[in-house]
């Protein structure tokens, strides 16, 4: 019996083997979604906790990685919708040493863009993040979010429209 | 490239300037010890044996309600 089959029967040693093999991959995925390494570590543990609780539902004939990534995406979206996230101070831009006036202006614009992005609804933000910032193929995003390709395109288009409207209200024209 | 594509491209560039991609972030610690703590802290699952036991107690108390004070005394 291989590791995935043993995992599906509730074997804790198989779970540990999969945890050690996939923790880095799950972490890298989550940190791209929440943009906070400390939170990403916590959410990686939460993801594997949900994986552990649902291990009997896992189909050992299918690959583990995409399944884990879908669960991690749900965990990240839950976090982005949570009070914890909304109350946390988000550092929006890197500190600039002795900035020249034009650099300061650019930093201010970057800050406004980041704020507009962080104010998007969680589901739209995740889709826009993966499509526009991380530049992942739409098909890969659809698989991770467990939605259709057209739904991904709609979410990205909606996010762009909201971003544009938000920036225009702040006097920034894309 | 039409106007929509140009606008999307512009938004993409502005976003990537404000929020650079994090695709090269690496995990610096082993999270297995934290996972183990999480597993140890979690309550044991409510299995079929416990369910049958609770059902039997409820059924007994429904048929013989006079046993309730005695059962409470022994808790």
Coordinates of C-alpha atoms in Angstrom, one line a residue:
Chain A
X1 CA 0.0 0.0 0.0
X2 CA 1.5 3.4 -1.0
X3 CA 1.6 6.6 1.1
X4 CA -1.6 8.0 -0.4
X5 CA -3.6 4.8 0.2
X6 CA -2.3 4.6 3.8
X7 CA -3.2 8.3 4.3
X8 CA -6.7 7.7 3.0
X9 CA -7.2 5.0 5.7
X10 CA -6.2 7.4 8.5
X11 CA -2.6 6.3 8.9
X12 CA -0.8 9.1 10.9
X13 CA 2.7 8.2 9.6
X14 CA 1.4 8.6 6.0
X15 CA -0.1 12.0 7.1
X16 CA 3.3 13.0 8.5
X17 CA 5.1 11.9 5.3
X18 CA 2.7 14.0 3.2
X19 CA 3.0 16.9 5.5
X20 CA 6.8 16.9 5.3
X21 CA 6.6 16.6 1.5
X22 CA 4.0 19.3 0.9
X23 CA 4.3 21.8 3.7
X24 CA 6.7 24.1 1.6
X25 CA 4.5 24.0 -1.4
X26 CA 1.3 24.8 0.6
X27 CA 3.1 27.6 2.4
X28 CA 4.4 29.1 -0.8
X29 CA 0.9 29.1 -2.2
X30 CA -0.7 30.6 0.9
X31 CA 1.9 33.4 1.3
X32 CA 1.1 34.5 -2.3
X33 CA -2.5 34.8 -1.3
X34 CA -2.2 36.5 2.1
X35 CA 1.2 38.3 1.6
X36 CA 2.2 37.7 5.2
X37 CA 4.8 35.0 6.1
X38 CA 3.8 34.7 9.7
X39 CA 0.1 34.3 8.9
X40 CA 1.0 31.9 6.0
X41 CA 2.7 29.6 8.5
X42 CA -0.4 29.5 10.7
X43 CA -2.6 28.9 7.7
X44 CA -0.4 26.1 6.5
X45 CA -1.0 24.3 9.8
X46 CA -4.7 25.1 9.5
X47 CA -4.8 23.7 6.0
X48 CA -3.2 20.4 7.1
X49 CA -5.5 20.3 10.0
X50 CA -8.5 20.4 7.6
X51 CA -6.7 17.8 5.4
X52 CA -6.4 15.6 8.4
X53 CA -10.0 15.9 9.3
X54 CA -11.1 15.1 5.7
X55 CA -8.5 12.4 5.0
X56 CA -11.2 9.7 4.7
X57 CA -12.8 11.7 1.8
X58 CA -9.5 11.8 -0.1
X59 CA -9.5 9.7 -3.3
X60 CA -6.1 7.9 -3.3
X61 CA -6.3 7.5 -7.0
X62 CA -5.9 11.3 -7.5
X63 CA -2.9 13.5 -6.9
X64 CA -2.5 15.0 -3.4
X65 CA -1.0 18.4 -4.4
X66 CA -4.0 19.9 -6.2
X67 CA -6.4 18.7 -3.5
X68 CA -4.2 20.3 -0.8
X69 CA -3.9 23.5 -2.9
X70 CA -7.7 23.8 -3.1
X71 CA -8.1 23.4 0.7
X72 CA -5.3 25.9 1.2
X73 CA -7.1 28.4 -1.0
X74 CA -10.3 28.0 1.0
X75 CA -8.3 28.5 4.2
X76 CA -6.7 31.7 2.8
X77 CA -10.0 33.1 1.6
X78 CA -11.6 32.4 5.0
X79 CA -8.7 34.3 6.6
X80 CA -9.0 37.2 4.2
X81 CA -12.7 37.5 5.1
X82 CA -12.1 37.3 8.8
X83 CA -12.1 39.9 11.5
X84 CA -8.4 38.9 12.3
X85 CA -7.3 40.0 8.9
X86 CA -9.4 43.2 8.8
X87 CA -8.0 44.3 12.2
X88 CA -4.4 43.5 11.4
X89 CA -2.2 46.3 10.4
X90 CA -1.1 45.7 6.8
X91 CA 2.2 47.1 5.8
X92 CA 1.5 48.4 2.4
X93 CA 4.9 49.6 1.1
X94 CA 8.6 49.3 1.8
X95 CA 10.1 52.1 3.9
X96 CA 12.0 54.6 1.8
X97 CA 15.2 56.2 3.1
X98 CA 15.4 59.9 2.4
X99 CA 13.1 60.0 -0.5
X100 CA 13.3 62.6 -3.3
X101 CA 9.9 64.4 -3.8
X102 CA 9.0 62.4 -6.9
X103 CA 9.9 59.1 -5.3
X104 CA 7.7 60.1 -2.3
X105 CA 4.9 60.8 -4.8
X106 CA 5.4 57.4 -6.4
X107 CA 5.4 55.7 -3.0
X108 CA 2.1 57.5 -2.1
X109 CA 0.5 56.3 -5.3
X110 CA 1.8 52.8 -4.7
X111 CA 0.3 52.9 -1.2
X112 CA -3.1 54.1 -2.6
X113 CA -3.0 51.3 -5.2
X114 CA -2.2 48.7 -2.5
X115 CA -5.0 50.0 -0.2
X116 CA -7.5 49.8 -3.1
X117 CA -6.4 46.3 -3.8
X118 CA -6.6 45.2 -0.1
X119 CA -10.2 46.7 0.0
X120 CA -11.4 44.3 -2.7
X121 CA -13.7 41.5 -1.6
X122 CA -11.6 38.4 -0.7
X123 CA -12.7 36.2 -3.6
X124 CA -12.0 38.9 -6.2
X125 CA -8.8 39.8 -4.5
X126 CA -7.5 36.2 -4.6
X127 CA -8.4 35.9 -8.3
X128 CA -6.8 39.3 -9.2
X129 CA -3.7 38.5 -7.1
X130 CA -3.1 35.2 -8.9
X131 CA -3.9 36.5 -12.4
X132 CA -2.4 40.0 -12.3
X133 CA 0.4 40.0 -9.7
X134 CA 1.5 36.4 -9.7
X135 CA 0.6 36.1 -13.4
X136 CA -0.5 32.4 -13.1
X137 CA -2.3 30.9 -16.1
X138 CA -6.1 31.2 -15.8
X139 CA -6.6 27.5 -16.0
X140 CA -4.3 27.0 -13.0
X141 CA -6.3 29.6 -11.0
X142 CA -9.6 27.9 -12.0
X143 CA -8.3 24.6 -10.7
X144 CA -7.0 26.1 -7.4
X145 CA -10.3 28.0 -6.8
X146 CA -12.4 25.1 -7.9
X147 CA -14.3 27.3 -10.3
X148 CA -14.7 27.5 -14.1
X149 CA -12.3 29.4 -16.4
X150 CA -15.1 31.9 -17.3
X151 CA -15.7 32.5 -13.6
X152 CA -12.0 33.3 -13.1
X153 CA -12.2 35.8 -16.0
X154 CA -15.3 37.4 -14.5
X155 CA -13.8 37.7 -11.1
X156 CA -10.6 39.3 -12.5
X157 CA -12.7 41.7 -14.7
X158 CA -14.8 42.7 -11.7
X159 CA -11.7 43.2 -9.6
X160 CA -10.2 45.5 -12.2
X161 CA -13.4 47.5 -12.6
X162 CA -13.6 48.0 -8.8
X163 CA -9.9 48.9 -8.6
X164 CA -10.3 51.4 -11.4
X165 CA -13.3 53.0 -9.8
X166 CA -11.5 53.1 -6.4
X167 CA -8.4 54.7 -7.9
X168 CA -10.4 57.2 -9.9
X169 CA -12.1 58.3 -6.7
X170 CA -8.6 59.0 -5.2
X171 CA -7.7 61.0 -8.3
X172 CA -5.4 58.3 -9.7
X173 CA -6.1 57.4 -13.4
X174 CA -4.7 54.1 -14.5
Chain B
X1 CA -4.2 45.4 -28.3
X2 CA -7.6 47.0 -27.7
X3 CA -8.5 49.6 -25.0
X4 CA -9.6 46.9 -22.4
X5 CA -6.4 45.0 -22.9
X6 CA -4.3 48.2 -22.5
X7 CA -6.2 49.1 -19.4
X8 CA -5.7 45.6 -17.9
X9 CA -2.0 45.7 -18.8
X10 CA -1.7 49.1 -17.1
X11 CA -3.5 47.9 -13.9
X12 CA -1.3 44.8 -13.9
X13 CA 1.9 46.9 -14.0
X14 CA 0.7 49.3 -11.3
X15 CA -0.3 46.4 -9.1
X16 CA 3.0 44.6 -9.6
X17 CA 4.8 47.9 -8.8
X18 CA 2.8 48.4 -5.6
X19 CA 2.7 44.7 -4.5
X20 CA 5.6 42.7 -6.0
X21 CA 5.0 39.0 -6.6
X22 CA 6.0 36.7 -3.8
X23 CA 6.6 33.6 -5.8
X24 CA 10.1 33.0 -4.4
X25 CA 9.1 32.9 -0.7
X26 CA 10.4 29.9 1.0
X27 CA 9.3 28.2 4.3
X28 CA 12.1 28.7 6.8
X29 CA 10.9 26.5 9.6
X30 CA 9.6 22.9 9.9
X31 CA 5.9 23.2 10.8
X32 CA 5.5 19.6 11.9
X33 CA 6.0 20.3 15.6
X34 CA 3.2 22.9 15.4
X35 CA 1.0 20.5 13.5
X36 CA 1.6 17.8 16.2
X37 CA 0.6 20.3 19.0
X38 CA -2.6 21.1 17.0
X39 CA -3.4 17.4 16.7
X40 CA -2.8 16.8 20.4
X41 CA -4.9 19.8 21.4
X42 CA -7.9 18.8 19.3
X43 CA -10.7 16.9 21.0
X44 CA -11.1 13.2 20.2
X45 CA -13.6 12.6 17.5
X46 CA -17.1 11.4 18.6
X47 CA -17.1 7.9 17.2
X48 CA -19.8 5.4 16.6
X49 CA -19.3 3.7 20.0
X50 CA -19.9 6.9 21.9
X51 CA -23.0 7.7 19.7
X52 CA -24.5 4.3 20.5
X53 CA -23.7 4.7 24.3
X54 CA -25.4 8.2 24.4
X55 CA -28.4 6.8 22.4
X56 CA -28.8 3.9 24.9
X57 CA -28.7 6.3 27.9
X58 CA -31.2 8.6 26.3
X59 CA -33.5 5.7 25.5
X60 CA -33.3 4.3 29.0
X61 CA -34.1 7.6 30.5
X62 CA -37.1 8.0 28.1
X63 CA -38.5 4.6 29.1
X64 CA -37.5 4.9 32.8
X65 CA -37.5 8.6 33.8
X66 CA -37.4 7.7 37.5
X67 CA -33.8 6.6 36.9
X68 CA -32.7 10.2 36.2
X69 CA -32.1 11.3 39.8
X70 CA -30.1 8.1 40.5
X71 CA -28.0 8.7 37.4
X72 CA -27.4 12.4 38.3
X73 CA -26.3 11.3 41.8
X74 CA -23.7 8.9 40.3
X75 CA -22.3 11.5 37.9

